[in-house]
C-alpha cells in the first residue's frame, strides 16, 4: 500500500502522473502548484489547484492542528513526514488517507514539497493514528452536548410553562391571552425545530450525504423572499433590501441558498442588540453574484474572524452579550455556499458591525 516518494533526495524526473495514488506538489508556503489526475478527480477541479493544501476545504478540521505541527516541523528541518488524516472528497465526504510529504527538489532555491495521499478509508482495521488533540476533542464534544442541550431546553421550558397555564382549569384567561400563549408555543416549537434542523444539516454535510438540486435561479428573487420572511416575522423589521436589485442568474439549489442567507440575516439581527438596521444588497462582480449582509452590531474581533466559521464555534459570551445559539449557522452557510461553487467571507470591526458576503458564480 505504501509507495516510496522522493522525500529528501530529489528526483526531478518523477512524474506526478505516474504515481498510483493522488499526489500534488506545493510551494514552500503550502500552495498547490501541480497535481495529478487522481488528486483532481478526488477533490474536484475547483479545489485541486492554486489552493492552500492545509485549508479546512481539504483537511478535516479535527486533523488540521496535527498536520500544521508536522508541516511546521518538516519545513524547519527539511525532514519528511507521514501521517493519517481525513481529506475532503469532491462530494463533501471525508476519507482517511496516509499522507507522505517530503521535499521534492532540495537543490532548487524555490523549495517545493511533494505529497502522496493514499486512501485507506476502506482498508479493514487500518490503524488510525491517535491524535495528540484527543483531549481537546473530548472537551469539544462535551461543550457541544451542553450547547445543544441548552438550546433545546430553553424553548422547551417555555413551551411546558405555557401549556401548563393553558391546561390549568382555574386559569381565568381571556381569548386574547390564550392566543398569545399559543403564539409563544408555536414560536418556541419553531426555534427547537430550527436547532434540530441545523444539527441534522451539519451532520449530513459532515458525512457527505447532503444532496443539492441545482437549477438556474434569479438570485434577486431568492434574496427578496428571505428578507420578506424577516419582515413577516418581526412586524417592525430592521432588515432592508437595498434597491435596485439587479437581475443576476446563478446555478444554485434555491432552498439551500435561502437557508445559507437566512442564517446570515438572522445573525445580523441577533447580534445587533440596539435593533440597528440590517441592509442586504445584491450585486454582480467578476462573474459572481454577490450578496452582502451588513449590520452595525457588536462586530467580531480580527483574531476570531476565521474561527467563527468552524463547527460549534461561538464567541465568548462576554462578547456576544449572552445571545444564545449553537455555533452551527456560519459553518452551514459557508459549506452550502461552497457546495454551490461559491463562498461566505467576512469583514468586521469590533464594536462597529460586520459585513458577511455570500457569493456564487453567476451565469451569463
Ligand atoms: P450561533 O448559533 O452561535 O449564532 P453561528 O455559527 O451563526 O452560531 O455564529 C458563530 C458565532 O459568530 C456566534 O456565536 C457569534 O459569536 C459570531 N457571529 C456570527 N454572526 C455575527 C454577527 N453578524 N455579528 C457579530 N457576531 C457574529
PDB file of C-alpha atoms in Angstrom, residues 4 19 23 32 42 46 64 100 117 133 152 170 173 210 226 238 240 244 289 326 357:
ATOM      1  CA  UNK A   4       8.063   5.476  -1.668  1.00  0.00           C
ATOM      2  CA  UNK A  19       2.080   7.792  -9.274  1.00  0.00           C
ATOM      3  CA  UNK A  23      -0.376  13.404  -5.424  1.00  0.00           C
ATOM      4  CA  UNK A  32      -0.506  23.563  -4.548  1.00  0.00           C
ATOM      5  CA  UNK A  42     -10.715  13.118  -5.727  1.00  0.00           C
ATOM      6  CA  UNK A  46     -12.043  23.709  -8.355  1.00  0.00           C
ATOM      7  CA  UNK A  64      -5.625  20.357  10.885  1.00  0.00           C
ATOM      8  CA  UNK A 100       3.520  11.269   2.921  1.00  0.00           C
ATOM      9  CA  UNK A 117      -2.217  10.693  -0.492  1.00  0.00           C
ATOM     10  CA  UNK A 133      -5.590  16.648  20.255  1.00  0.00           C
ATOM     11  CA  UNK A 152     -33.323  22.805  23.221  1.00  0.00           C
ATOM     12  CA  UNK A 170     -58.886  27.670  37.203  1.00  0.00           C
ATOM     13  CA  UNK A 173     -57.704  33.535  30.688  1.00  0.00           C
ATOM     14  CA  UNK A 210     -26.267  16.330   1.682  1.00  0.00           C
ATOM     15  CA  UNK A 226     -35.605  35.785   2.563  1.00  0.00           C
ATOM     16  CA  UNK A 238     -34.934  46.180  10.882  1.00  0.00           C
ATOM     17  CA  UNK A 240     -33.897  46.360   4.498  1.00  0.00           C
ATOM     18  CA  UNK A 244     -32.119  48.435  -7.162  1.00  0.00           C
ATOM     19  CA  UNK A 289     -23.466  37.064  -7.836  1.00  0.00           C
ATOM     20  CA  UNK A 326     -25.479  26.578  18.586  1.00  0.00           C
ATOM     21  CA  UNK A 357     -20.625  38.268   1.863  1.00  0.00           C
TER      22      UNK A 357
END
